[in-house]
Amino acid sequence: MKENNTLQSINLKTLFFIFVTLFLVLPPVFVTKNNSQLYYAQTKNRDAISMLIIMAIYEELLYRIYLPEAAKQTFVPMSKKHFISLECAIVLLFALAHRWQGGFAVLYAFFAGAFFRFVYCLMPYKTLGFVIISLAHIANNLIFTFYLHGLF
């Protein structure tokens, strides 16, 4: 009986992981540049700042904490080579979510995402790690958005 409960638990975790991937991870990959420029043109600076802060925290929770941990639990056992491949795939998804900003942004997001994940993994206290990478991501979003879109 215990094996059946474990099997159901694993299946529910796997289904939830697939759901999150399909509905939260993949859609940003398909956002076009025209949609994002239209949004910036229609929002006031205050709204844009709020959106940048919320999106940075959302992305950190999703790409740096949830996806790597859920994927590790879903795809066990895992060799070190597969672990590194999994981490790179998640960073690549994060980078592709920034494709609407252009090729340079995708490349920049890939290296920034890898750096943020590395910093998070090194932190002995994960809450502190989350706060640090979230603040760095927020600062990065604000600096580059204001520079690229001239919001201020």
PDB file of N, CA and C in Angstrom, residues 76-131:
ATOM      1  N   VAL A  76      15.102  11.617 -11.139  1.00  0.00           N
ATOM      2  CA  VAL A  76      16.095  10.935 -10.301  1.00  0.00           C
ATOM      3  C   VAL A  76      16.149   9.470 -10.694  1.00  0.00           C
ATOM      4  N   PRO A  77      17.230   8.778 -10.532  1.00  0.00           N
ATOM      5  CA  PRO A  77      18.556   9.275 -10.133  1.00  0.00           C
ATOM      6  C   PRO A  77      19.215  10.017 -11.285  1.00  0.00           C
ATOM      7  N   MET A  78      20.192  10.866 -10.942  1.00  0.00           N
ATOM      8  CA  MET A  78      20.801  11.725 -11.942  1.00  0.00           C
ATOM      9  C   MET A  78      22.315  11.767 -11.737  1.00  0.00           C
ATOM     10  N   SER A  79      23.052  11.572 -12.825  1.00  0.00           N
ATOM     11  CA  SER A  79      24.507  11.676 -12.757  1.00  0.00           C
ATOM     12  C   SER A  79      24.903  13.151 -12.744  1.00  0.00           C
ATOM     13  N   LYS A  80      26.165  13.424 -12.457  1.00  0.00           N
ATOM     14  CA  LYS A  80      26.646  14.806 -12.426  1.00  0.00           C
ATOM     15  C   LYS A  80      26.527  15.442 -13.816  1.00  0.00           C
ATOM     16  N   LYS A  81      26.791  14.668 -14.863  1.00  0.00           N
ATOM     17  CA  LYS A  81      26.684  15.166 -16.245  1.00  0.00           C
ATOM     18  C   LYS A  81      25.240  15.557 -16.559  1.00  0.00           C
ATOM     19  N   HIS A  82      24.295  14.723 -16.138  1.00  0.00           N
ATOM     20  CA  HIS A  82      22.885  15.034 -16.380  1.00  0.00           C
ATOM     21  C   HIS A  82      22.428  16.223 -15.541  1.00  0.00           C
ATOM     22  N   PHE A  83      22.967  16.344 -14.322  1.00  0.00           N
ATOM     23  CA  PHE A  83      22.637  17.474 -13.458  1.00  0.00           C
ATOM     24  C   PHE A  83      23.073  18.787 -14.109  1.00  0.00           C
ATOM     25  N   ILE A  84      24.282  18.821 -14.649  1.00  0.00           N
ATOM     26  CA  ILE A  84      24.787  20.030 -15.307  1.00  0.00           C
ATOM     27  C   ILE A  84      23.962  20.332 -16.555  1.00  0.00           C
ATOM     28  N   SER A  85      23.613  19.297 -17.311  1.00  0.00           N
ATOM     29  CA  SER A  85      22.775  19.491 -18.501  1.00  0.00           C
ATOM     30  C   SER A  85      21.409  20.055 -18.122  1.00  0.00           C
ATOM     31  N   LEU A  86      20.835  19.554 -17.049  1.00  0.00           N
ATOM     32  CA  LEU A  86      19.541  20.039 -16.572  1.00  0.00           C
ATOM     33  C   LEU A  86      19.629  21.502 -16.167  1.00  0.00           C
ATOM     34  N   GLU A  87      20.662  21.856 -15.415  1.00  0.00           N
ATOM     35  CA  GLU A  87      20.846  23.252 -14.998  1.00  0.00           C
ATOM     36  C   GLU A  87      21.000  24.159 -16.217  1.00  0.00           C
ATOM     37  N   CYS A  88      21.769  23.733 -17.210  1.00  0.00           N
ATOM     38  CA  CYS A  88      21.961  24.528 -18.432  1.00  0.00           C
ATOM     39  C   CYS A  88      20.658  24.676 -19.209  1.00  0.00           C
ATOM     40  N   ALA A  89      19.858  23.616 -19.263  1.00  0.00           N
ATOM     41  CA  ALA A  89      18.573  23.684 -19.965  1.00  0.00           C
ATOM     42  C   ALA A  89      17.640  24.692 -19.300  1.00  0.00           C
ATOM     43  N   ILE A  90      17.632  24.736 -17.988  1.00  0.00           N
ATOM     44  CA  ILE A  90      16.772  25.682 -17.274  1.00  0.00           C
ATOM     45  C   ILE A  90      17.255  27.106 -17.484  1.00  0.00           C
ATOM     46  N   VAL A  91      18.562  27.312 -17.465  1.00  0.00           N
ATOM     47  CA  VAL A  91      19.118  28.642 -17.743  1.00  0.00           C
ATOM     48  C   VAL A  91      18.785  29.051 -19.179  1.00  0.00           C
ATOM     49  N   LEU A  92      18.836  28.105 -20.105  1.00  0.00           N
ATOM     50  CA  LEU A  92      18.494  28.392 -21.504  1.00  0.00           C
ATOM     51  C   LEU A  92      17.021  28.802 -21.634  1.00  0.00           C
ATOM     52  N   LEU A  93      16.135  28.128 -20.909  1.00  0.00           N
ATOM     53  CA  LEU A  93      14.720  28.524 -20.922  1.00  0.00           C
ATOM     54  C   LEU A  93      14.549  29.949 -20.400  1.00  0.00           C
ATOM     55  N   PHE A  94      15.281  30.281 -19.341  1.00  0.00           N
ATOM     56  CA  PHE A  94      15.248  31.645 -18.799  1.00  0.00           C
ATOM     57  C   PHE A  94      15.727  32.635 -19.860  1.00  0.00           C
ATOM     58  N   ALA A  95      16.804  32.298 -20.537  1.00  0.00           N
ATOM     59  CA  ALA A  95      17.346  33.188 -21.569  1.00  0.00           C
ATOM     60  C   ALA A  95      16.354  33.356 -22.718  1.00  0.00           C
ATOM     61  N   LEU A  96      15.746  32.254 -23.153  1.00  0.00           N
ATOM     62  CA  LEU A  96      14.795  32.326 -24.262  1.00  0.00           C
ATOM     63  C   LEU A  96      13.539  33.120 -23.902  1.00  0.00           C
ATOM     64  N   ALA A  97      13.218  33.178 -22.624  1.00  0.00           N
ATOM     65  CA  ALA A  97      12.079  33.990 -22.191  1.00  0.00           C
ATOM     66  C   ALA A  97      12.344  35.478 -22.429  1.00  0.00           C
ATOM     67  N   HIS A  98      13.613  35.829 -22.670  1.00  0.00           N
ATOM     68  CA  HIS A  98      13.981  37.220 -22.932  1.00  0.00           C
ATOM     69  C   HIS A  98      14.221  37.481 -24.423  1.00  0.00           C
ATOM     70  N   ARG A  99      13.801  36.566 -25.257  1.00  0.00           N
ATOM     71  CA  ARG A  99      14.073  36.678 -26.691  1.00  0.00           C
ATOM     72  C   ARG A  99      13.400  37.886 -27.326  1.00  0.00           C
ATOM     73  N   TRP A 100      12.306  38.345 -26.761  1.00  0.00           N
ATOM     74  CA  TRP A 100      11.612  39.517 -27.286  1.00  0.00           C
ATOM     75  C   TRP A 100      12.476  40.774 -27.205  1.00  0.00           C
ATOM     76  N   GLN A 101      13.535  40.735 -26.388  1.00  0.00           N
ATOM     77  CA  GLN A 101      14.412  41.892 -26.257  1.00  0.00           C
ATOM     78  C   GLN A 101      15.572  41.866 -27.255  1.00  0.00           C
ATOM     79  N   GLY A 102      15.691  40.789 -28.009  1.00  0.00           N
ATOM     80  CA  GLY A 102      16.743  40.705 -29.012  1.00  0.00           C
ATOM     81  C   GLY A 102      17.811  39.685 -28.648  1.00  0.00           C
ATOM     82  N   GLY A 103      18.679  39.414 -29.611  1.00  0.00           N
ATOM     83  CA  GLY A 103      19.713  38.391 -29.451  1.00  0.00           C
ATOM     84  C   GLY A 103      20.695  38.683 -28.329  1.00  0.00           C
ATOM     85  N   PHE A 104      21.118  39.946 -28.202  1.00  0.00           N
ATOM     86  CA  PHE A 104      22.050  40.284 -27.126  1.00  0.00           C
ATOM     87  C   PHE A 104      21.423  40.014 -25.761  1.00  0.00           C
ATOM     88  N   ALA A 105      20.150  40.339 -25.613  1.00  0.00           N
ATOM     89  CA  ALA A 105      19.460  40.126 -24.329  1.00  0.00           C
ATOM     90  C   ALA A 105      19.385  38.641 -23.988  1.00  0.00           C
ATOM     91  N   VAL A 106      19.190  37.797 -24.988  1.00  0.00           N
ATOM     92  CA  VAL A 106      19.141  36.349 -24.747  1.00  0.00           C
ATOM     93  C   VAL A 106      20.496  35.873 -24.249  1.00  0.00           C
ATOM     94  N   LEU A 107      21.562  36.308 -24.909  1.00  0.00           N
ATOM     95  CA  LEU A 107      22.911  35.925 -24.493  1.00  0.00           C
ATOM     96  C   LEU A 107      23.216  36.456 -23.091  1.00  0.00           C
ATOM     97  N   TYR A 108      22.869  37.716 -22.857  1.00  0.00           N
ATOM     98  CA  TYR A 108      23.091  38.321 -21.547  1.00  0.00           C
ATOM     99  C   TYR A 108      22.281  37.595 -20.466  1.00  0.00           C
ATOM    100  N   ALA A 109      21.017  37.291 -20.761  1.00  0.00           N
ATOM    101  CA  ALA A 109      20.163  36.596 -19.790  1.00  0.00           C
ATOM    102  C   ALA A 109      20.695  35.199 -19.488  1.00  0.00           C
ATOM    103  N   PHE A 110      21.278  34.543 -20.490  1.00  0.00           N
ATOM    104  CA  PHE A 110      21.848  33.213 -20.250  1.00  0.00           C
ATOM    105  C   PHE A 110      22.970  33.292 -19.219  1.00  0.00           C
ATOM    106  N   PHE A 111      23.904  34.212 -19.418  1.00  0.00           N
ATOM    107  CA  PHE A 111      25.036  34.312 -18.490  1.00  0.00           C
ATOM    108  C   PHE A 111      24.615  34.881 -17.136  1.00  0.00           C
ATOM    109  N   ALA A 112      23.694  35.836 -17.138  1.00  0.00           N
ATOM    110  CA  ALA A 112      23.186  36.373 -15.868  1.00  0.00           C
ATOM    111  C   ALA A 112      22.421  35.298 -15.104  1.00  0.00           C
ATOM    112  N   GLY A 113      21.604  34.517 -15.818  1.00  0.00           N
ATOM    113  CA  GLY A 113      20.852  33.439 -15.171  1.00  0.00           C
ATOM    114  C   GLY A 113      21.766  32.377 -14.591  1.00  0.00           C
ATOM    115  N   ALA A 114      22.818  32.032 -15.322  1.00  0.00           N
ATOM    116  CA  ALA A 114      23.783  31.051 -14.815  1.00  0.00           C
ATOM    117  C   ALA A 114      24.492  31.599 -13.580  1.00  0.00           C
ATOM    118  N   PHE A 115      24.851  32.879 -13.613  1.00  0.00           N
ATOM    119  CA  PHE A 115      25.515  33.492 -12.468  1.00  0.00           C
ATOM    120  C   PHE A 115      24.587  33.534 -11.253  1.00  0.00           C
ATOM    121  N   PHE A 116      23.337  33.939 -11.467  1.00  0.00           N
ATOM    122  CA  PHE A 116      22.384  34.005 -10.357  1.00  0.00           C
ATOM    123  C   PHE A 116      22.158  32.620  -9.744  1.00  0.00           C
ATOM    124  N   ARG A 117      22.051  31.606 -10.572  1.00  0.00           N
ATOM    125  CA  ARG A 117      21.858  30.238 -10.062  1.00  0.00           C
ATOM    126  C   ARG A 117      23.089  29.783  -9.286  1.00  0.00           C
ATOM    127  N   PHE A 118      24.271  30.101  -9.792  1.00  0.00           N
ATOM    128  CA  PHE A 118      25.516  29.747  -9.118  1.00  0.00           C
ATOM    129  C   PHE A 118      25.578  30.406  -7.733  1.00  0.00           C
ATOM    130  N   VAL A 119      25.260  31.688  -7.679  1.00  0.00           N
ATOM    131  CA  VAL A 119      25.264  32.412  -6.399  1.00  0.00           C
ATOM    132  C   VAL A 119      24.250  31.790  -5.445  1.00  0.00           C
ATOM    133  N   TYR A 120      23.058  31.497  -5.946  1.00  0.00           N
ATOM    134  CA  TYR A 120      22.024  30.888  -5.101  1.00  0.00           C
ATOM    135  C   TYR A 120      22.499  29.545  -4.536  1.00  0.00           C
ATOM    136  N   CYS A 121      23.126  28.736  -5.366  1.00  0.00           N
ATOM    137  CA  CYS A 121      23.590  27.408  -4.909  1.00  0.00           C
ATOM    138  C   CYS A 121      24.711  27.518  -3.882  1.00  0.00           C
ATOM    139  N   LEU A 122      25.511  28.565  -3.963  1.00  0.00           N
ATOM    140  CA  LEU A 122      26.613  28.737  -3.023  1.00  0.00           C
ATOM    141  C   LEU A 122      26.162  29.218  -1.647  1.00  0.00           C
ATOM    142  N   MET A 123      25.012  29.855  -1.587  1.00  0.00           N
ATOM    143  CA  MET A 123      24.569  30.448  -0.324  1.00  0.00           C
ATOM    144  C   MET A 123      24.165  29.372   0.679  1.00  0.00           C
ATOM    145  N   PRO A 124      24.715  29.439   1.903  1.00  0.00           N
ATOM    146  CA  PRO A 124      24.330  28.436   2.902  1.00  0.00           C
ATOM    147  C   PRO A 124      22.885  28.615   3.385  1.00  0.00           C
ATOM    148  N   TYR A 125      22.399  29.855   3.363  1.00  0.00           N
ATOM    149  CA  TYR A 125      21.020  30.132   3.758  1.00  0.00           C
ATOM    150  C   TYR A 125      20.249  30.508   2.503  1.00  0.00           C
ATOM    151  N   LYS A 126      19.353  29.634   2.068  1.00  0.00           N
ATOM    152  CA  LYS A 126      18.669  29.799   0.787  1.00  0.00           C
ATOM    153  C   LYS A 126      17.766  31.032   0.759  1.00  0.00           C
ATOM    154  N   THR A 127      17.193  31.415   1.882  1.00  0.00           N
ATOM    155  CA  THR A 127      16.360  32.616   1.910  1.00  0.00           C
ATOM    156  C   THR A 127      17.216  33.846   1.615  1.00  0.00           C
ATOM    157  N   LEU A 128      18.387  33.914   2.216  1.00  0.00           N
ATOM    158  CA  LEU A 128      19.302  35.015   1.958  1.00  0.00           C
ATOM    159  C   LEU A 128      19.741  35.001   0.495  1.00  0.00           C
ATOM    160  N   GLY A 129      20.013  33.825  -0.030  1.00  0.00           N
ATOM    161  CA  GLY A 129      20.384  33.703  -1.434  1.00  0.00           C
ATOM    162  C   GLY A 129      19.288  34.218  -2.349  1.00  0.00           C
ATOM    163  N   PHE A 130      18.052  33.861  -2.026  1.00  0.00           N
ATOM    164  CA  PHE A 130      16.913  34.336  -2.828  1.00  0.00           C
ATOM    165  C   PHE A 130      16.801  35.857  -2.776  1.00  0.00           C
ATOM    166  N   VAL A 131      16.960  36.432  -1.598  1.00  0.00           N
ATOM    167  CA  VAL A 131      16.877  37.894  -1.456  1.00  0.00           C
ATOM    168  C   VAL A 131      17.984  38.570  -2.262  1.00  0.00           C
TER     169      VAL A 131
END
